[in-house]
């Protein structure tokens, strides 16, 4: 298939690719981001979403992307608990509707996460998985995809590929405290990570003081009683950075890089391009990412992936994890590229983040404030604020993107946005 062929945008955030399905609450929370996938829609596409989209948000997306509303189909799947989206579609009796729409349009499945459930779903409705030539080709990549989305799988592969890593060890849950105590003999602090985790879920930062006097290491229930964990030295981190790449039939290419915004290891936002303070690691990041892309290609993988790294206060980069899937920045970057094409902003700087309004508001109300203050995205200028993920369930925790000509302009607009929407602490 070509890039212009129709796709079934399959927002399967409830996936066992990065986190066990037992972690139902965190997966359900992540699924609230599904509306952002609407920015990928083009005429002829189908969108299968686990959460409803407001009419106001869809109208906003269609207006900015120029997509005729009648040219796409949006299928909202009723809540079914912490089960894969494919199962929720079946339980809601929507399988035949998806099959008919996909078949009529000659579409391929574009899952957020390439997992066994998505592959089985594509097979059930008789379509391929984008960008693979066949369902079988996608299935052949699954083993490597699952492995490289784990902390232990990444460490093993990164060592083989020559990446610099924090000192650390892999172990089973009962051994984690002993390993942490060993590493704490040489380091002031350690980071304890569950093997299957994303966004900082289940991560613990442990200092020597935390384990003094016979104190026990308390871990989340992630992974079960015998689950795998990674214990690493806690670096003196100046910056968390990442590079996003794509494996295609012609090789691996870098798409963009930037700095992650984190709180206690948890992802809260992203700014691209890399700031001057992190620009010196760009070449090394791309070298590591390209090597990982070759490894993925050799094992049948195709599509986007990300490589995260930590830069210490000495300016040295350490690879920290890989995300072999569509990440929290893949769709926003596609949106930014699409919205600025042909505008006055040729190579925009951009950021995605989250702010909490003091009082709840609706989508149209928030958008009206942006327009009144001239902060709303302007297609002609290729700059402004985009409310890219619909109205939040609580009406307060707004995800937004800021697009501008420079990082300085992005920062100015974020400051103004905090005042206009009356963010807490803004």
Short mmCIF file of C-alpha atoms in Angstrom, two decimals:
data_model
loop_
_atom_site.label_atom_id
_atom_site.label_comp_id
_atom_site.label_asym_id
_atom_site.label_seq_id
_atom_site.Cartn_x
_atom_site.Cartn_y
_atom_site.Cartn_z
CA UNK A 1 0.00 0.00 0.00
CA UNK A 2 1.05 3.65 -0.43
CA UNK A 3 1.02 6.54 2.03
CA UNK A 4 -2.20 7.84 0.45
CA UNK A 5 -4.16 4.59 0.80
CA UNK A 6 -6.90 4.58 3.47
CA UNK A 7 -6.09 3.39 6.96
CA UNK A 8 -8.04 2.19 9.98
CA UNK A 9 -6.61 4.29 12.81
CA UNK A 10 -6.81 1.81 15.67
CA UNK A 11 -6.25 3.56 19.01
CA UNK A 12 -5.38 0.45 21.03
CA UNK A 13 -3.84 2.18 24.04
CA UNK A 14 -5.11 -0.74 26.15
CA UNK A 15 -2.29 -3.02 25.04
CA UNK A 16 0.11 -5.43 26.72
CA UNK A 17 2.97 -4.12 24.59
CA UNK A 18 4.48 -1.85 27.25
CA UNK A 19 2.53 -2.64 30.43
CA UNK A 20 0.75 -5.77 31.66
CA UNK A 21 -3.01 -5.66 31.15
CA UNK A 22 -3.30 -6.20 34.92
CA UNK A 23 -2.33 -2.53 35.22
CA UNK A 24 -5.86 -1.65 34.15
CA UNK A 25 -6.17 1.79 35.74
CA UNK A 26 -3.04 3.27 34.16
CA UNK A 27 -3.99 1.85 30.75
CA UNK A 28 -7.49 3.29 31.00
CA UNK A 29 -5.98 6.67 31.87
CA UNK A 30 -3.63 6.53 28.89
CA UNK A 31 -6.57 5.67 26.62
CA UNK A 32 -8.03 9.12 27.34
CA UNK A 33 -5.40 10.41 24.88
CA UNK A 34 -7.02 8.54 21.99
CA UNK A 35 -8.72 11.66 20.51
CA UNK A 36 -5.34 12.98 19.39
CA UNK A 37 -5.31 10.25 16.72
CA UNK A 38 -7.95 12.29 14.86
CA UNK A 39 -5.10 14.44 13.53
CA UNK A 40 -3.97 11.48 11.41
CA UNK A 41 -7.29 11.19 9.55
CA UNK A 42 -7.49 11.78 5.82
CA UNK A 43 -10.41 11.29 3.43
CA UNK A 44 -11.36 7.60 3.29
CA UNK A 45 -9.97 6.71 6.72
CA UNK A 46 -11.72 4.94 9.60
CA UNK A 47 -11.06 5.83 13.25
CA UNK A 48 -11.72 3.20 15.95
CA UNK A 49 -11.50 4.90 19.36
CA UNK A 50 -12.00 3.58 22.91
CA UNK A 51 -13.22 6.97 24.15
CA UNK A 52 -15.86 9.30 22.69
CA UNK A 53 -14.83 12.47 20.85
CA UNK A 54 -16.74 15.71 21.29
CA UNK A 55 -18.45 17.17 18.22
CA UNK A 56 -16.67 20.45 18.90
CA UNK A 57 -13.24 18.79 18.84
CA UNK A 58 -13.91 16.86 15.64
CA UNK A 59 -15.17 20.00 13.91
CA UNK A 60 -12.00 21.79 15.06
CA UNK A 61 -9.75 19.01 13.69
CA UNK A 62 -11.59 18.87 10.37
CA UNK A 63 -11.42 22.66 9.99
CA UNK A 64 -7.65 22.78 10.53
CA UNK A 65 -6.83 19.70 8.42
CA UNK A 66 -9.34 20.42 5.63
CA UNK A 67 -10.86 16.94 5.85
CA UNK A 68 -14.54 16.76 4.83
CA UNK A 69 -16.37 15.23 7.84
CA UNK A 70 -18.44 12.95 5.63
CA UNK A 71 -15.28 11.43 4.10
CA UNK A 72 -14.18 9.65 7.31
CA UNK A 73 -15.88 7.19 9.66
CA UNK A 74 -15.46 7.46 13.43
CA UNK A 75 -16.41 4.38 15.46
CA UNK A 76 -16.62 4.99 19.21
CA UNK A 77 -16.29 1.74 21.15
CA UNK A 78 -18.25 1.57 24.43
CA UNK A 79 -16.19 1.04 27.62
CA UNK A 80 -15.42 -2.62 28.33
CA UNK A 81 -12.96 -2.34 31.19
CA UNK A 82 -9.22 -2.99 30.91
CA UNK A 83 -9.44 -5.26 27.86
CA UNK A 84 -7.72 -4.89 24.48
CA UNK A 85 -9.58 -2.64 22.04
CA UNK A 86 -10.09 -5.54 19.63
CA UNK A 87 -11.99 -7.46 22.29
CA UNK A 88 -14.05 -4.36 23.18
CA UNK A 89 -15.01 -4.01 19.50
CA UNK A 90 -16.20 -7.61 19.42
CA UNK A 91 -18.11 -7.34 22.69
CA UNK A 92 -19.87 -4.22 21.41
CA UNK A 93 -20.96 -6.01 18.23
CA UNK A 94 -19.01 -3.58 16.03
CA UNK A 95 -16.70 -6.06 14.27
CA UNK A 96 -18.84 -6.35 11.14
CA UNK A 97 -19.16 -2.58 10.87
CA UNK A 98 -15.38 -2.15 10.98
CA UNK A 99 -14.90 -5.02 8.54
CA UNK A 100 -17.37 -3.51 6.06
CA UNK A 101 -15.91 -0.02 6.25
CA UNK A 102 -12.31 -1.23 5.99
CA UNK A 103 -13.09 -3.61 3.15
CA UNK A 104 -15.05 -1.04 1.16
CA UNK A 105 -12.20 1.43 1.41
CA UNK A 106 -9.32 -1.02 0.87
CA UNK A 107 -7.79 0.12 4.15
CA UNK A 108 -4.94 -1.23 6.29
CA UNK A 109 -4.83 -1.24 10.09
CA UNK A 110 -2.68 1.41 11.80
CA UNK A 111 -2.48 0.37 15.47
CA UNK A 112 -1.02 2.56 18.18
CA UNK A 113 0.69 -0.58 19.50
CA UNK A 114 1.70 -3.54 17.34
CA UNK A 115 0.58 -6.38 19.61
CA UNK A 116 -0.89 -9.86 19.17
CA UNK A 117 -4.42 -8.57 19.69
CA UNK A 118 -4.10 -5.99 16.90
CA UNK A 119 -2.64 -8.56 14.51
CA UNK A 120 -5.48 -10.98 15.25
CA UNK A 121 -7.97 -8.16 14.71
CA UNK A 122 -6.48 -7.31 11.30
CA UNK A 123 -6.70 -10.97 10.36
CA UNK A 124 -10.34 -11.15 11.53
CA UNK A 125 -11.43 -8.23 9.36
CA UNK A 126 -9.29 -9.31 6.42
CA UNK A 127 -6.86 -6.40 6.07
CA UNK A 128 -3.10 -5.85 6.32
CA UNK A 129 -1.24 -4.01 9.09
CA UNK A 130 0.37 -0.73 8.02
CA UNK A 131 3.19 -0.50 6.91
CA UNK A 132 3.72 -4.26 6.48
CA UNK A 133 2.97 -5.98 3.16
CA UNK A 134 1.05 -8.78 4.90
CA UNK A 135 -0.39 -9.67 8.29
CA UNK A 136 2.18 -12.48 8.48
CA UNK A 137 5.02 -9.96 8.06
CA UNK A 138 3.64 -7.91 10.95
CA UNK A 139 3.31 -11.02 13.09
CA UNK A 140 6.93 -11.97 12.38
CA UNK A 141 8.05 -8.66 13.93
CA UNK A 142 6.03 -9.16 17.12
CA UNK A 143 8.67 -11.05 19.16
CA UNK A 144 11.28 -8.32 18.70
CA UNK A 145 8.71 -5.57 19.21
CA UNK A 146 7.64 -7.04 22.55
CA UNK A 147 11.24 -7.63 23.68
CA UNK A 148 12.50 -4.11 22.88
CA UNK A 149 9.60 -2.55 24.78
CA UNK A 150 10.95 -4.11 27.99
CA UNK A 151 13.72 -2.68 30.14
CA UNK A 152 15.69 -5.94 30.21
CA UNK A 153 15.33 -6.53 26.47
CA UNK A 154 16.53 -3.01 25.77
CA UNK A 155 19.57 -3.26 28.06
CA UNK A 156 20.69 -6.51 26.47
CA UNK A 157 20.29 -5.19 22.92
CA UNK A 158 21.80 -1.77 23.70
CA UNK A 159 24.90 -3.41 25.15
CA UNK A 160 25.27 -5.52 22.00
CA UNK A 161 24.95 -2.39 19.85
CA UNK A 162 27.58 -0.47 21.82
CA UNK A 163 25.40 2.13 23.53
CA UNK A 164 26.53 3.73 26.77
CA UNK A 165 24.31 2.62 29.66
CA UNK A 166 24.02 3.50 33.35
CA UNK A 167 25.61 0.84 35.55
CA UNK A 168 22.89 -1.63 36.44
CA UNK A 169 21.62 -5.17 36.73
CA UNK A 170 18.54 -7.15 35.79
CA UNK A 171 16.91 -9.30 38.45
CA UNK A 172 13.68 -10.87 39.71
CA UNK A 173 11.47 -8.93 42.10
CA UNK A 174 12.62 -10.81 45.28
CA UNK A 175 16.25 -9.95 44.41
CA UNK A 176 15.66 -6.24 43.73
CA UNK A 177 16.35 -5.05 47.27
CA UNK A 178 19.64 -6.95 47.49
CA UNK A 179 20.77 -5.64 44.11
CA UNK A 180 19.80 -2.11 45.11
CA UNK A 181 21.86 -2.39 48.32
CA UNK A 182 24.87 -3.64 46.33
CA UNK A 183 24.72 -0.74 43.86
CA UNK A 184 24.21 1.75 46.69
CA UNK A 185 27.68 0.86 47.99
CA UNK A 186 29.11 2.72 44.97
CA UNK A 187 26.31 5.18 44.16
CA UNK A 188 24.34 7.72 46.17
CA UNK A 189 21.06 6.55 44.64
CA UNK A 190 19.53 3.96 42.34
CA UNK A 191 16.49 3.76 40.08
CA UNK A 192 14.38 0.60 40.30
CA UNK A 193 12.27 -0.04 37.19
CA UNK A 194 9.72 -2.76 36.40
CA UNK A 195 10.58 -4.60 33.20
CA UNK A 196 7.34 -3.70 31.44
CA UNK A 197 6.59 -0.08 32.08
CA UNK A 198 6.01 3.17 30.21
CA UNK A 199 5.80 6.80 31.21
CA UNK A 200 7.58 6.13 34.51
CA UNK A 201 4.85 3.80 35.80
CA UNK A 202 6.07 1.78 38.79
CA UNK A 203 9.52 3.39 38.88
CA UNK A 204 11.19 4.03 42.26
CA UNK A 205 14.08 6.34 43.13
CA UNK A 206 15.95 4.95 46.14
CA UNK A 207 18.71 6.60 48.17
CA UNK A 208 21.05 5.10 50.77
CA UNK A 209 18.98 6.74 53.49
CA UNK A 210 15.84 4.98 52.27
CA UNK A 211 17.34 1.57 53.12
CA UNK A 212 19.09 2.41 56.37
CA UNK A 213 18.19 0.67 59.61
CA UNK A 214 16.79 -2.43 57.94
CA UNK A 215 14.12 -0.53 56.00
CA UNK A 216 12.60 -2.63 53.19
CA UNK A 217 12.40 -1.69 49.54
CA UNK A 218 8.72 -1.28 48.76
CA UNK A 219 7.79 -1.80 45.11
CA UNK A 220 4.54 -1.54 43.18
CA UNK A 221 2.77 -4.77 42.29
CA UNK A 222 3.75 -4.36 38.62
CA UNK A 223 4.83 -7.62 37.00
CA UNK A 224 3.74 -9.98 39.75
CA UNK A 225 5.74 -11.68 42.53
CA UNK A 226 8.46 -13.04 40.22
CA UNK A 227 8.51 -10.25 37.64
CA UNK A 228 11.72 -8.89 36.11
CA UNK A 229 13.15 -5.57 37.30
CA UNK A 230 16.13 -3.40 36.40
CA UNK A 231 18.15 -1.63 39.07
CA UNK A 232 20.44 1.16 37.78
CA UNK A 233 22.62 3.86 39.22
CA UNK A 234 20.75 7.13 39.59
CA UNK A 235 22.57 9.59 37.37
CA UNK A 236 22.88 13.27 38.16
CA UNK A 237 20.59 14.14 35.25
CA UNK A 238 20.71 17.52 33.55
CA UNK A 239 18.36 16.61 30.72
CA UNK A 240 16.15 13.79 29.44
CA UNK A 241 16.26 13.59 25.65
CA UNK A 242 14.95 11.37 22.89
CA UNK A 243 15.16 10.77 19.18
CA UNK A 244 12.29 9.42 17.13
CA UNK A 245 13.08 7.41 14.02
CA UNK A 246 11.37 5.26 11.41
CA UNK A 247 12.30 1.95 9.81
CA UNK A 248 11.27 1.74 6.15
CA UNK A 249 12.14 -0.49 3.22
CA UNK A 250 14.97 1.90 2.32
CA UNK A 251 16.54 2.01 5.79
CA UNK A 252 16.26 3.93 9.05
CA UNK A 253 15.76 7.67 9.08
CA UNK A 254 15.64 10.14 11.94
CA UNK A 255 12.39 12.11 12.13
CA UNK A 256 12.96 14.51 15.03
CA UNK A 257 14.56 14.84 18.44
CA UNK A 258 13.90 16.86 21.55
CA UNK A 259 13.93 17.18 25.31
CA UNK A 260 11.43 15.37 27.51
CA UNK A 261 9.72 17.08 30.40
CA UNK A 262 9.61 14.73 33.36
CA UNK A 263 8.64 14.73 37.03
CA UNK A 264 10.26 11.95 39.08
CA UNK A 265 10.92 10.01 35.87
CA UNK A 266 7.35 10.33 34.59
CA UNK A 267 6.77 11.86 31.15
CA UNK A 268 4.83 15.15 31.27
CA UNK A 269 5.73 16.81 27.98
CA UNK A 270 8.20 17.27 25.14
CA UNK A 271 9.93 20.10 23.28
CA UNK A 272 11.57 19.87 19.85
CA UNK A 273 14.18 20.49 18.58
CA UNK A 274 16.85 19.69 21.15
CA UNK A 275 17.76 22.79 23.15
CA UNK A 276 21.32 24.17 22.85
CA UNK A 277 22.20 22.50 26.17
CA UNK A 278 21.51 19.07 24.64
CA UNK A 279 22.48 19.67 21.02
CA UNK A 280 25.97 18.21 21.52
CA UNK A 281 24.50 14.70 21.96
CA UNK A 282 22.44 14.82 18.74
CA UNK A 283 24.96 12.93 16.61
CA UNK A 284 25.42 10.21 19.21
CA UNK A 285 21.66 9.82 19.61
CA UNK A 286 21.23 9.44 15.87
CA UNK A 287 24.12 6.94 15.71
CA UNK A 288 22.53 4.82 18.45
CA UNK A 289 19.06 5.15 16.94
CA UNK A 290 20.25 4.15 13.49
CA UNK A 291 22.02 1.08 14.91
CA UNK A 292 18.83 0.11 16.73
CA UNK A 293 16.85 0.67 13.53
CA UNK A 294 19.12 -1.71 11.62
CA UNK A 295 18.65 -4.31 14.37
CA UNK A 296 14.86 -3.89 14.22
CA UNK A 297 14.85 -4.12 10.43
CA UNK A 298 16.93 -7.30 10.56
CA UNK A 299 14.23 -8.78 12.79
CA UNK A 300 11.35 -7.76 10.54
CA UNK A 301 10.14 -4.54 12.20
CA UNK A 302 8.87 -1.59 10.16
CA UNK A 303 7.47 1.72 11.37
CA UNK A 304 8.24 4.40 13.99
CA UNK A 305 10.21 3.96 17.21
CA UNK A 306 11.90 6.10 19.82
CA UNK A 307 15.15 5.96 21.77
CA UNK A 308 15.40 7.80 25.11
CA UNK A 309 18.58 8.93 26.82
CA UNK A 310 19.71 10.79 29.93
CA UNK A 311 22.35 13.52 29.79
CA UNK A 312 24.27 13.95 33.03
CA UNK A 313 25.67 17.17 34.43
CA UNK A 314 28.99 16.41 32.74
CA UNK A 315 27.23 16.40 29.36
CA UNK A 316 27.55 12.64 28.82
CA UNK A 317 24.58 10.79 27.32
CA UNK A 318 23.40 7.38 28.54
CA UNK A 319 20.79 5.34 26.64
CA UNK A 320 17.82 4.58 28.92
CA UNK A 321 15.07 2.81 26.95
CA UNK A 322 13.47 2.21 23.58
CA UNK A 323 9.81 2.52 22.63
CA UNK A 324 9.07 0.35 19.61
CA UNK A 325 5.65 1.77 18.84
CA UNK A 326 3.88 5.00 18.10
CA UNK A 327 4.91 7.11 21.09
CA UNK A 328 3.37 10.09 22.88
CA UNK A 329 5.15 12.36 20.39
CA UNK A 330 4.64 10.49 17.09
CA UNK A 331 1.14 11.80 16.41
CA UNK A 332 1.80 15.37 17.66
CA UNK A 333 4.82 15.56 15.34
CA UNK A 334 2.70 14.32 12.42
CA UNK A 335 0.11 16.96 13.33
CA UNK A 336 2.72 19.73 13.48
CA UNK A 337 4.19 18.70 10.12
CA UNK A 338 0.74 18.60 8.55
CA UNK A 339 -0.51 21.91 9.95
CA UNK A 340 2.63 23.87 9.02
CA UNK A 341 3.00 22.48 5.46
CA UNK A 342 2.92 25.43 3.08
CA UNK A 343 2.86 28.00 5.88
CA UNK A 344 5.34 30.73 6.74
CA UNK A 345 6.84 28.48 9.43
CA UNK A 346 9.00 26.06 7.44
CA UNK A 347 10.90 24.30 10.26
CA UNK A 348 8.88 24.94 13.40
CA UNK A 349 9.83 24.52 17.00
CA UNK A 350 7.07 22.88 19.01
CA UNK A 351 6.16 21.55 22.42
CA UNK A 352 3.43 19.39 23.91
CA UNK A 353 2.50 19.57 27.55
CA UNK A 354 -0.36 19.69 30.03
CA UNK A 355 -1.83 22.41 32.19
CA UNK A 356 -4.57 22.42 34.83
CA UNK A 357 -7.17 25.18 34.70
CA UNK A 358 -8.46 26.52 38.01
CA UNK A 359 -12.05 25.74 37.01
CA UNK A 360 -13.53 23.28 34.48
CA UNK A 361 -14.39 24.53 31.00
CA UNK A 362 -15.75 23.10 27.75
CA UNK A 363 -13.87 22.77 24.47
CA UNK A 364 -15.54 25.72 22.77
CA UNK A 365 -14.98 27.87 25.85
CA UNK A 366 -11.24 27.10 25.95
CA UNK A 367 -10.92 27.64 22.21
CA UNK A 368 -12.78 30.95 22.42
CA UNK A 369 -10.25 32.20 24.96
CA UNK A 370 -7.36 31.24 22.67
CA UNK A 371 -8.95 32.99 19.70
CA UNK A 372 -9.76 36.12 21.66
CA UNK A 373 -6.13 36.38 22.78
CA UNK A 374 -4.80 35.57 19.28
CA UNK A 375 -3.03 32.49 20.67
CA UNK A 376 -5.06 29.97 18.65
CA UNK A 377 -3.15 28.25 15.86
CA UNK A 378 -3.14 30.30 12.65
CA UNK A 379 -2.72 28.14 9.51
CA UNK A 380 -1.37 31.06 7.47
CA UNK A 381 1.35 31.91 9.98
CA UNK A 382 1.91 28.25 10.93
CA UNK A 383 2.05 29.26 14.59
CA UNK A 384 -0.10 29.09 17.69
CA UNK A 385 -1.66 26.81 20.29
CA UNK A 386 -3.50 23.62 19.36
CA UNK A 387 -5.83 21.84 21.80
CA UNK A 388 -4.80 18.52 20.33
CA UNK A 389 -6.49 15.95 22.61
CA UNK A 390 -10.11 17.16 23.07
CA UNK A 391 -11.73 18.33 26.29
CA UNK A 392 -10.37 16.34 29.26
CA UNK A 393 -12.81 14.24 31.32
CA UNK A 394 -12.35 16.56 34.30
CA UNK A 395 -12.56 19.73 32.20
CA UNK A 396 -9.31 20.94 33.77
CA UNK A 397 -6.27 18.85 32.72
CA UNK A 398 -5.73 20.22 29.20
CA UNK A 399 -3.19 18.75 26.80
CA UNK A 400 -1.92 21.29 24.33
CA UNK A 401 0.67 21.81 21.60
CA UNK A 402 2.48 25.06 20.90
CA UNK A 403 3.94 25.61 17.43
CA UNK A 404 6.23 28.56 16.66
CA UNK A 405 9.27 29.66 14.67
CA UNK A 406 11.72 29.26 17.54
CA UNK A 407 12.04 27.68 20.97
CA UNK A 408 11.97 31.16 22.48
CA UNK A 409 8.65 31.89 20.77
CA UNK A 410 7.27 28.57 22.03
CA UNK A 411 8.21 29.53 25.58
CA UNK A 412 6.56 32.95 25.25
CA UNK A 413 3.34 31.41 23.94
CA UNK A 414 3.28 28.83 26.74
CA UNK A 415 3.61 31.61 29.31
CA UNK A 416 0.75 33.53 27.67
CA UNK A 417 -1.35 30.36 27.44
CA UNK A 418 -1.01 29.75 31.18
CA UNK A 419 -2.46 33.21 31.80
CA UNK A 420 -5.26 32.98 29.23
CA UNK A 421 -6.53 29.59 30.40
CA UNK A 422 -5.72 30.43 34.04
CA UNK A 423 -3.52 27.41 34.71
CA UNK A 424 -2.73 26.63 38.32
CA UNK A 425 0.70 28.05 39.05
CA UNK A 426 0.54 30.05 35.82
#
